[in-house]
XYZ file of C-alpha atoms in Angstrom:
533
model
C -13.861 15.627 -3.881
C -12.525 13.757 -0.847
C -12.349 10.018 -0.288
C -15.268 9.853 2.161
C -17.405 10.954 -0.785
C -15.992 8.158 -2.906
C -17.523 5.294 -0.921
C -20.405 3.505 -2.659
C -22.713 1.071 -0.895
C -24.803 -1.511 -2.701
C -27.941 0.405 -1.756
C -26.468 3.587 -3.227
C -25.298 1.691 -6.308
C -28.749 0.273 -6.948
C -30.390 3.634 -6.309
C -28.211 5.159 -8.978
C -29.187 2.317 -11.270
C -32.854 3.179 -10.772
C -32.275 6.863 -11.388
C -30.372 5.953 -14.483
C -33.504 4.555 -16.115
C -34.910 8.079 -16.117
C -31.643 9.441 -17.436
C -31.589 7.272 -20.553
C -35.098 8.359 -21.460
C -34.226 12.044 -21.201
C -30.921 11.955 -23.039
C -28.336 14.698 -22.727
C -30.441 17.246 -20.867
C -31.404 14.769 -18.147
C -27.780 13.698 -17.810
C -26.765 17.228 -16.947
C -29.228 17.341 -14.033
C -27.488 14.374 -12.366
C -23.968 15.642 -12.941
C -23.698 17.055 -9.402
C -24.150 13.721 -7.642
C -21.187 12.683 -5.469
C -18.768 10.403 -7.302
C -18.907 6.738 -6.395
C -15.690 5.217 -7.626
C -14.516 2.834 -4.956
C -13.848 1.637 -1.440
C -10.650 2.558 0.362
C -8.234 -0.176 1.460
C -6.074 0.887 4.394
C -2.549 -0.451 4.785
C -1.690 -2.469 7.890
C 2.023 -1.616 7.772
C 3.835 1.559 8.787
C 4.135 3.796 5.760
C 7.203 5.901 4.912
C 7.254 9.706 5.031
C 6.623 11.505 1.758
C 9.350 12.853 -0.487
C 12.174 10.645 0.797
C 12.409 7.945 -1.879
C 14.050 9.007 -5.176
C 11.841 8.786 -8.254
C 12.812 5.692 -10.282
C 12.841 5.874 -14.057
C 11.332 2.749 -15.672
C 14.041 0.796 -17.443
C 14.002 0.812 -21.247
C 13.891 -2.682 -22.711
C 16.599 -3.453 -25.246
C 15.508 -5.391 -28.336
C 17.022 -8.821 -28.866
C 17.076 -8.150 -32.629
C 16.660 -5.166 -34.962
C 17.134 -6.889 -38.322
C 14.718 -6.767 -41.232
C 13.158 -3.473 -40.213
C 11.568 -5.066 -37.128
C 12.461 -4.645 -33.469
C 12.070 -7.878 -31.520
C 11.688 -8.066 -27.758
C 11.338 -10.852 -25.218
C 9.470 -10.496 -21.920
C 9.010 -13.166 -19.260
C 5.974 -12.742 -17.035
C 7.079 -13.978 -13.632
C 6.775 -13.565 -9.903
C 9.378 -11.396 -8.202
C 10.034 -9.535 -4.970
C 10.255 -5.746 -5.074
C 11.301 -3.184 -2.473
C 8.436 -0.752 -2.960
C 8.341 0.531 0.621
C 11.883 1.136 1.977
C 13.212 -1.993 3.670
C 10.061 -4.008 2.926
C 9.961 -6.956 0.541
C 6.743 -7.185 -1.499
C 5.844 -10.126 -3.781
C 4.672 -8.871 -7.180
C 3.788 -10.169 -10.624
C 5.994 -8.629 -13.242
C 6.920 -8.193 -16.855
C 10.590 -9.074 -16.846
C 11.079 -8.816 -13.091
C 10.470 -5.071 -12.673
C 7.617 -3.088 -11.095
C 6.277 -1.432 -13.220
C 7.333 -3.361 -16.305
C 10.036 -2.227 -18.728
C 9.382 0.503 -21.288
C 9.408 -0.295 -24.995
C 10.720 2.630 -27.073
C 9.272 2.238 -30.568
C 9.487 4.223 -33.802
C 6.452 5.179 -35.843
C 6.059 2.790 -38.772
C 8.624 0.323 -37.440
C 6.952 -2.859 -36.166
C 7.731 -4.261 -32.748
C 7.349 -7.992 -32.172
C 7.157 -8.876 -28.477
C 7.386 -12.496 -27.377
C 5.767 -13.007 -23.978
C 6.526 -16.079 -21.884
C 4.053 -16.811 -19.091
C 5.703 -18.244 -15.970
C 2.912 -17.049 -13.683
C 0.463 -19.513 -12.085
C -2.571 -18.280 -14.076
C -3.417 -17.442 -17.707
C -2.540 -13.975 -18.949
C -3.443 -11.734 -21.887
C -1.416 -8.740 -23.127
C -3.208 -5.635 -24.407
C -1.405 -2.591 -25.801
C -3.707 0.169 -24.595
C -4.140 2.818 -27.269
C -2.434 0.719 -29.922
C -3.731 0.483 -33.481
C -3.244 -3.251 -33.468
C -4.534 -6.136 -35.629
C -7.271 -8.001 -33.785
C -5.230 -11.179 -33.317
C -2.646 -9.201 -31.329
C -4.979 -6.818 -29.501
C -5.254 -8.931 -26.364
C -8.871 -10.061 -26.446
C -9.775 -11.161 -22.872
C -10.174 -14.856 -23.704
C -7.056 -15.174 -25.887
C -5.102 -16.661 -23.003
C -1.430 -17.447 -22.755
C -1.722 -20.509 -20.531
C 0.969 -21.437 -18.014
C 2.619 -24.823 -18.412
C 0.802 -26.187 -15.357
C -2.681 -25.113 -16.476
C -4.987 -28.112 -17.118
C -6.114 -28.811 -20.649
C -9.676 -28.342 -19.444
C -8.756 -24.718 -18.694
C -11.107 -24.059 -21.562
C -11.520 -21.717 -24.438
C -13.617 -19.133 -22.692
C -13.915 -16.953 -19.624
C -14.922 -18.044 -16.171
C -17.911 -15.720 -16.276
C -18.149 -15.790 -12.497
C -20.674 -12.939 -12.313
C -23.140 -14.180 -14.838
C -22.520 -17.899 -15.203
C -20.030 -19.819 -17.316
C -19.453 -18.310 -20.748
C -17.635 -20.041 -23.577
C -15.918 -18.194 -26.404
C -15.735 -20.249 -29.606
C -13.435 -17.627 -31.189
C -10.811 -17.638 -28.460
C -7.263 -18.271 -29.701
C -5.058 -19.575 -26.940
C -1.453 -20.641 -26.650
C 0.565 -22.404 -24.000
C 3.434 -20.606 -22.255
C 4.540 -18.423 -25.193
C 2.787 -15.961 -27.467
C 4.153 -13.523 -30.019
C 2.447 -10.120 -30.328
C 3.077 -7.872 -33.343
C 2.526 -4.134 -32.901
C 2.782 -2.229 -36.215
C 3.256 1.190 -34.516
C 1.521 2.768 -37.523
C 0.136 5.675 -35.531
C 0.974 9.106 -34.187
C 3.835 9.429 -31.730
C 2.477 9.069 -28.198
C 2.796 7.223 -24.895
C 0.805 3.985 -24.719
C 0.852 1.324 -22.018
C 0.537 -2.431 -21.986
C -1.175 -4.452 -19.285
C -2.871 -7.741 -18.541
C -6.407 -8.044 -19.954
C -7.488 -11.515 -18.825
C -11.227 -11.888 -18.622
C -12.630 -11.463 -15.088
C -9.189 -10.875 -13.541
C -7.743 -7.742 -15.138
C -8.012 -5.670 -11.947
C -6.036 -7.916 -9.561
C -3.436 -8.672 -12.243
C -2.720 -4.976 -12.825
C -2.740 -4.391 -9.046
C -0.069 -7.087 -8.645
C 2.141 -5.372 -11.219
C 1.339 -6.394 -14.795
C 1.686 -3.022 -16.541
C 4.382 -1.127 -18.457
C 4.900 1.727 -20.929
C 5.177 1.632 -24.725
C 6.315 4.955 -26.202
C 6.102 5.647 -29.944
C 8.416 8.335 -31.292
C 8.844 10.067 -34.645
C 11.348 12.547 -36.081
C 8.847 15.409 -36.409
C 8.837 15.815 -32.622
C 12.506 16.823 -32.671
C 11.741 19.987 -34.637
C 9.560 21.192 -31.739
C 12.559 21.243 -29.376
C 10.579 19.734 -26.529
C 12.477 18.831 -23.347
C 14.159 15.457 -23.708
C 16.740 13.255 -22.033
C 16.778 13.852 -18.276
C 14.132 16.551 -18.727
C 11.538 14.117 -20.119
C 9.970 12.148 -17.274
C 7.469 9.292 -17.657
C 5.268 9.270 -14.538
C 3.129 6.168 -13.930
C 0.814 7.145 -11.071
C -0.880 4.295 -9.210
C -2.292 3.553 -5.763
C -1.821 0.439 -3.645
C -2.387 -0.841 -0.099
C -0.052 -3.072 1.897
C -0.707 -5.897 4.366
C 1.196 -6.177 7.657
C 3.728 -8.558 6.077
C 4.467 -6.107 3.247
C 2.463 -7.911 0.591
C 0.004 -6.049 -1.615
C -3.466 -5.981 -0.083
C -6.377 -6.619 -2.476
C -9.923 -7.796 -1.639
C -10.228 -10.676 -4.128
C -12.932 -13.247 -3.484
C -10.385 -15.832 -4.639
C -6.772 -14.721 -4.009
C -5.496 -17.538 -6.271
C -7.241 -15.787 -9.216
C -8.326 -19.156 -10.577
C -11.927 -20.033 -9.818
C -13.974 -17.130 -8.480
C -13.587 -13.629 -9.915
C -14.636 -10.448 -8.198
C -14.012 -8.455 -5.053
C -15.591 -8.223 -1.627
C -18.803 -6.211 -1.536
C -17.424 -2.934 -0.085
C -15.130 -2.657 -3.119
C -17.561 -3.451 -5.929
C -17.334 0.120 -7.203
C -13.549 -0.051 -7.384
C -10.493 -0.569 -5.192
C -8.637 2.473 -3.848
C -5.282 2.175 -2.113
C -3.938 4.538 0.554
C -0.384 4.677 -0.844
C 0.348 6.750 -3.952
C 3.138 5.315 -6.083
C 4.914 6.989 -8.991
C 6.949 4.612 -11.148
C 6.573 2.089 -8.329
C 7.910 4.344 -5.545
C 5.827 5.804 -2.652
C 5.463 9.593 -2.747
C 8.885 10.008 -4.425
C 11.037 13.098 -4.885
C 12.941 14.043 -8.015
C 15.772 16.553 -8.327
C 15.421 18.958 -11.251
C 17.123 21.979 -12.743
C 15.235 25.283 -12.760
C 14.021 24.840 -16.345
C 11.056 23.437 -18.245
C 10.435 19.674 -18.054
C 8.196 17.349 -20.053
C 6.038 15.090 -17.867
C 4.476 12.070 -19.600
C 1.721 11.175 -17.122
C -0.303 7.937 -16.959
C -3.003 7.150 -14.427
C -2.320 3.431 -14.043
C -4.663 3.066 -11.062
C -7.520 0.579 -11.037
C -10.229 3.012 -9.937
C -8.724 6.173 -8.452
C -9.298 9.520 -10.135
C -6.834 12.358 -9.598
C -6.944 16.097 -9.984
C -3.341 17.189 -10.367
C -1.938 20.523 -9.241
C 1.740 21.567 -8.953
C 2.332 23.930 -6.017
C 5.590 25.567 -4.923
C 6.756 26.185 -1.362
C 4.852 29.484 -1.258
C 1.563 27.881 -2.264
C 1.697 29.240 -5.810
C 0.290 26.942 -8.485
C 2.541 26.361 -11.466
C 1.052 26.167 -14.922
C 0.458 22.693 -16.332
C 0.842 23.228 -20.068
C -0.817 20.351 -21.878
C 0.808 19.539 -25.210
C -0.591 16.055 -25.757
C -3.421 13.654 -24.944
C -3.873 9.868 -25.089
C -3.161 9.653 -28.820
C -0.408 12.218 -29.284
C 0.263 15.922 -29.607
C -2.448 18.581 -29.624
C -2.687 21.171 -32.370
C -1.830 23.903 -29.828
C -0.972 23.933 -26.113
C -3.671 24.235 -23.439
C -2.781 25.689 -20.037
C -4.291 24.341 -16.801
C -3.953 25.064 -13.112
C -5.577 21.764 -12.193
C -5.928 18.724 -14.420
C -8.341 15.801 -13.862
C -6.874 12.380 -14.610
C -9.042 9.252 -14.853
C -7.827 5.637 -14.894
C -5.948 4.851 -18.157
C -5.781 8.496 -19.307
C -2.439 9.966 -20.347
C -1.386 13.603 -20.562
C 1.761 15.112 -22.035
C 2.646 18.190 -19.961
C 5.256 20.931 -19.798
C 6.070 22.335 -16.350
C 8.495 25.232 -15.932
C 10.529 25.237 -12.703
C 12.334 28.434 -13.730
C 10.648 30.663 -11.141
C 11.418 28.272 -8.271
C 14.599 29.195 -6.378
C 17.399 26.673 -6.000
C 16.573 24.683 -2.875
C 12.829 25.163 -3.426
C 10.288 22.369 -3.702
C 7.266 21.833 -5.935
C 4.694 19.322 -4.753
C 2.444 17.498 -7.197
C -0.895 17.294 -5.379
C -4.058 15.276 -5.878
C -6.956 17.594 -5.086
C -9.368 14.633 -5.168
C -7.521 12.837 -2.407
C -7.625 13.220 1.350
C -5.012 12.651 4.010
C -1.879 11.194 2.519
C -3.490 10.528 -0.858
C -3.541 14.301 -1.418
C 0.210 14.063 -2.050
C 1.598 12.474 -5.225
C 5.295 13.404 -5.441
C 7.704 16.336 -5.181
C 10.301 18.039 -7.350
C 13.321 19.597 -5.642
C 15.125 22.317 -7.596
C 18.845 21.719 -7.113
C 20.529 23.916 -9.722
C 19.996 26.914 -11.940
C 20.051 26.400 -15.682
C 19.356 28.484 -18.744
C 16.032 27.740 -20.401
C 16.413 26.862 -24.085
C 13.160 25.019 -24.876
C 10.283 27.398 -25.679
C 6.696 26.220 -25.680
C 5.729 25.752 -29.337
C 2.484 27.520 -30.193
C 1.825 25.068 -33.035
C 2.329 21.434 -32.095
C 0.684 19.158 -34.668
C -1.137 19.616 -37.948
C -2.262 16.016 -38.534
C -5.248 15.747 -36.191
C -8.378 14.485 -37.982
C -11.056 17.072 -38.796
C -14.103 14.857 -38.340
C -17.459 16.652 -38.549
C -20.683 15.504 -36.932
C -22.699 15.936 -40.138
C -20.400 13.494 -41.937
C -21.079 10.645 -39.495
C -23.018 7.739 -40.987
C -24.832 7.010 -37.715
C -25.182 7.934 -34.051
C -25.328 5.333 -31.294
C -26.145 5.612 -27.585
C -24.693 3.509 -24.760
C -25.693 3.506 -21.103
C -23.051 2.620 -18.514
C -24.682 1.769 -15.192
C -24.889 -0.593 -12.246
C -27.345 -3.446 -12.556
C -28.236 -7.047 -11.908
C -26.091 -9.894 -13.246
C -27.594 -13.303 -12.732
C -28.188 -13.601 -8.991
C -25.803 -10.772 -8.122
C -24.931 -7.250 -9.148
C -22.369 -5.822 -11.479
C -21.762 -3.162 -14.102
C -23.573 -3.140 -17.449
C -23.465 -1.528 -20.891
C -26.901 -1.053 -22.389
C -28.387 -3.162 -19.606
C -26.297 -6.247 -20.458
C -23.142 -7.708 -18.929
C -20.265 -8.773 -21.140
C -20.541 -11.998 -23.111
C -17.604 -12.869 -25.389
C -19.829 -14.925 -27.688
C -22.218 -12.047 -28.420
C -21.763 -9.316 -31.013
C -22.800 -6.017 -29.475
C -21.810 -3.480 -32.139
C -20.944 -4.035 -35.778
C -19.298 -1.273 -37.831
C -17.975 -1.134 -41.375
C -14.296 -0.459 -41.848
C -13.872 3.235 -42.549
C -17.221 4.378 -41.157
C -17.379 7.622 -39.190
C -19.737 7.410 -36.199
C -20.897 9.534 -33.272
C -21.334 7.728 -29.956
C -23.308 9.170 -27.044
C -22.071 7.716 -23.744
C -24.143 8.127 -20.563
C -22.989 7.318 -17.029
C -24.488 6.782 -13.590
C -21.212 7.206 -11.654
C -17.615 7.827 -12.720
C -16.759 5.674 -15.744
C -13.576 6.127 -17.815
C -14.618 4.633 -21.170
C -11.927 3.173 -23.439
C -12.242 2.154 -27.099
C -9.818 -0.357 -28.532
C -8.257 0.148 -31.999
C -9.289 3.780 -32.623
C -8.810 7.244 -31.231
C -11.663 9.717 -31.004
C -12.483 13.388 -30.516
C -14.806 14.545 -27.730
C -17.674 16.580 -29.218
C -19.648 17.568 -26.130
C -20.315 17.033 -22.428
C -23.837 17.391 -21.086
C -24.899 19.034 -24.319
C -22.227 21.701 -23.936
C -18.746 22.222 -25.352
C -15.949 19.863 -24.305
C -13.791 20.850 -21.351
C -10.275 22.286 -21.904
C -8.574 18.978 -21.018
C -10.701 17.159 -23.643
C -8.539 18.599 -26.439
C -6.803 16.370 -28.940
C -7.191 12.753 -29.925
C -8.267 10.472 -27.083
C -8.813 6.760 -26.516
C -10.305 7.093 -23.018
C -13.001 9.572 -21.957
C -13.773 10.198 -18.300
C -17.536 10.332 -17.771
C -18.446 12.142 -14.581
C -21.416 11.037 -12.451
C -24.701 11.502 -14.286
C -22.937 12.874 -17.338
C -23.417 12.241 -21.046
C -20.612 12.844 -23.512
C -20.495 12.558 -27.292
C -17.452 11.296 -29.151
C -16.690 10.915 -32.862
C -14.362 8.390 -34.467
C -13.534 6.751 -37.769
C -13.309 2.968 -37.432
C -10.354 2.290 -39.690
C -7.116 0.364 -39.466
C -8.052 -3.308 -39.182
C -11.012 -5.644 -39.325
C -11.831 -8.021 -36.521
C -13.177 -8.291 -32.999
C -12.343 -5.527 -30.544
C -13.737 -4.127 -27.296
C -14.980 -1.007 -25.627
C -15.286 -0.933 -21.863
C -15.025 0.968 -18.621
C -11.410 1.270 -17.462
C -12.306 1.221 -13.823
C -10.736 -2.220 -13.709
C -13.187 -3.599 -11.146
C -16.142 -2.431 -13.263
C -14.526 -4.083 -16.279
C -14.109 -7.395 -14.450
C -17.729 -7.261 -13.293
C -19.296 -7.055 -16.735
C -18.772 -3.527 -18.113
C -17.333 -4.536 -21.503
C -18.870 -4.924 -24.950
C -17.795 -6.402 -28.268
C -17.037 -4.243 -31.290
C -16.870 -6.047 -34.640
C -15.144 -4.123 -37.438
C -16.045 -5.610 -40.846
């Protein structure tokens, strides 16, 4: 699907909202009839600066953050959130917001069962909130949107709630805020996988991530070593994002209030999401990476605000290489799944094996985005520079610890509608017909309960649950798609589609969230509270 099909006007948005009323009444069968509607996931921002040619900039590898202490069975880290200047486009200086001065932020390498305590210091001009996406985290450290870390200059009247710019002022009596410094404890009591951390401030998540507040958090465990998966130089984290650049080299973003202080939201053409015209991987535009002619492990994250990708690896002869999926959001699959093309929604992660063995030395493999057009059809390239003997087979059994949840064991089934709608005097994005309110309980579950959730969409919505992973049971009343395998924490709902997921709500009690991870949708009301008792 090309970018011209991805534009969404307010009239179109409201028309979908009207059609959606019929969809909720008809359930899964009606959802399937709307599944062929064009996707409306954003407006395209075009850069005003000359852009570099593709496949010239080397692929950076995100730096790994060293702990400041490892005593007492706990790894302790310190991160300062601060403004910096990055050279994203060659020779161009771009102001960014960073974790520790780098774009993207530094990677935390954690061990399963070994807690990580991360002290964040906010030297930015606005409040921030840190959320470990996919983490099984106690509620007080999960990064609830109103649990601000206030900068030193923020007035005392900065409040204990969100700005609520789309539906009026909303106070949150449960907000727990700190000034300048906050300590987050991540137990890492979960399966080995690649998570990511990012800003989650209420009403302003999208522009904060766009400016640079995101980084990786990888959990490892010894059992992975027995699988002999590619490691070291042959394991590549790939954070795929899109951005647009102003004429002066700064990041272009259509905020209603560029100070991110008083008026949340984006200009009307971008209400469905902001798409950039530059594809970055690990902060570099259309990079190239030199590889040996052997199998590599690609740890892929879609860190974009709203852009969906459909990845395909193609060699110089136009032949598609196999993308062998070995893991999903929440860790390894039970067995590998082979794809030619792989859809990737915002916040989704895939663990892939790609074999460059059949590519001659000097050959090139391009990673393409079949949902893009023009230059956004290119993501990055791999250049084969040397022959090497392959010594890492693809394991046919990967993991044996995935939960075997069965629908008939669920204590209840719930249904949630994700659609455009009216918020106060304007328009936004709603769950069950209501915009987010931090003071309202939307869903209450008992600790340990197994539930089935039916999620129904009007347009593209990547839906993320905090605290728990889930299995996808069905799409449109049919079997899940091949890429739905494994344990997920984000499910990509296609336009007009209904999907069913199953999860056990265990781990911790407290207040959590579920929401759309199109970051503009999230900022404009598409979140709901989940209380685990």
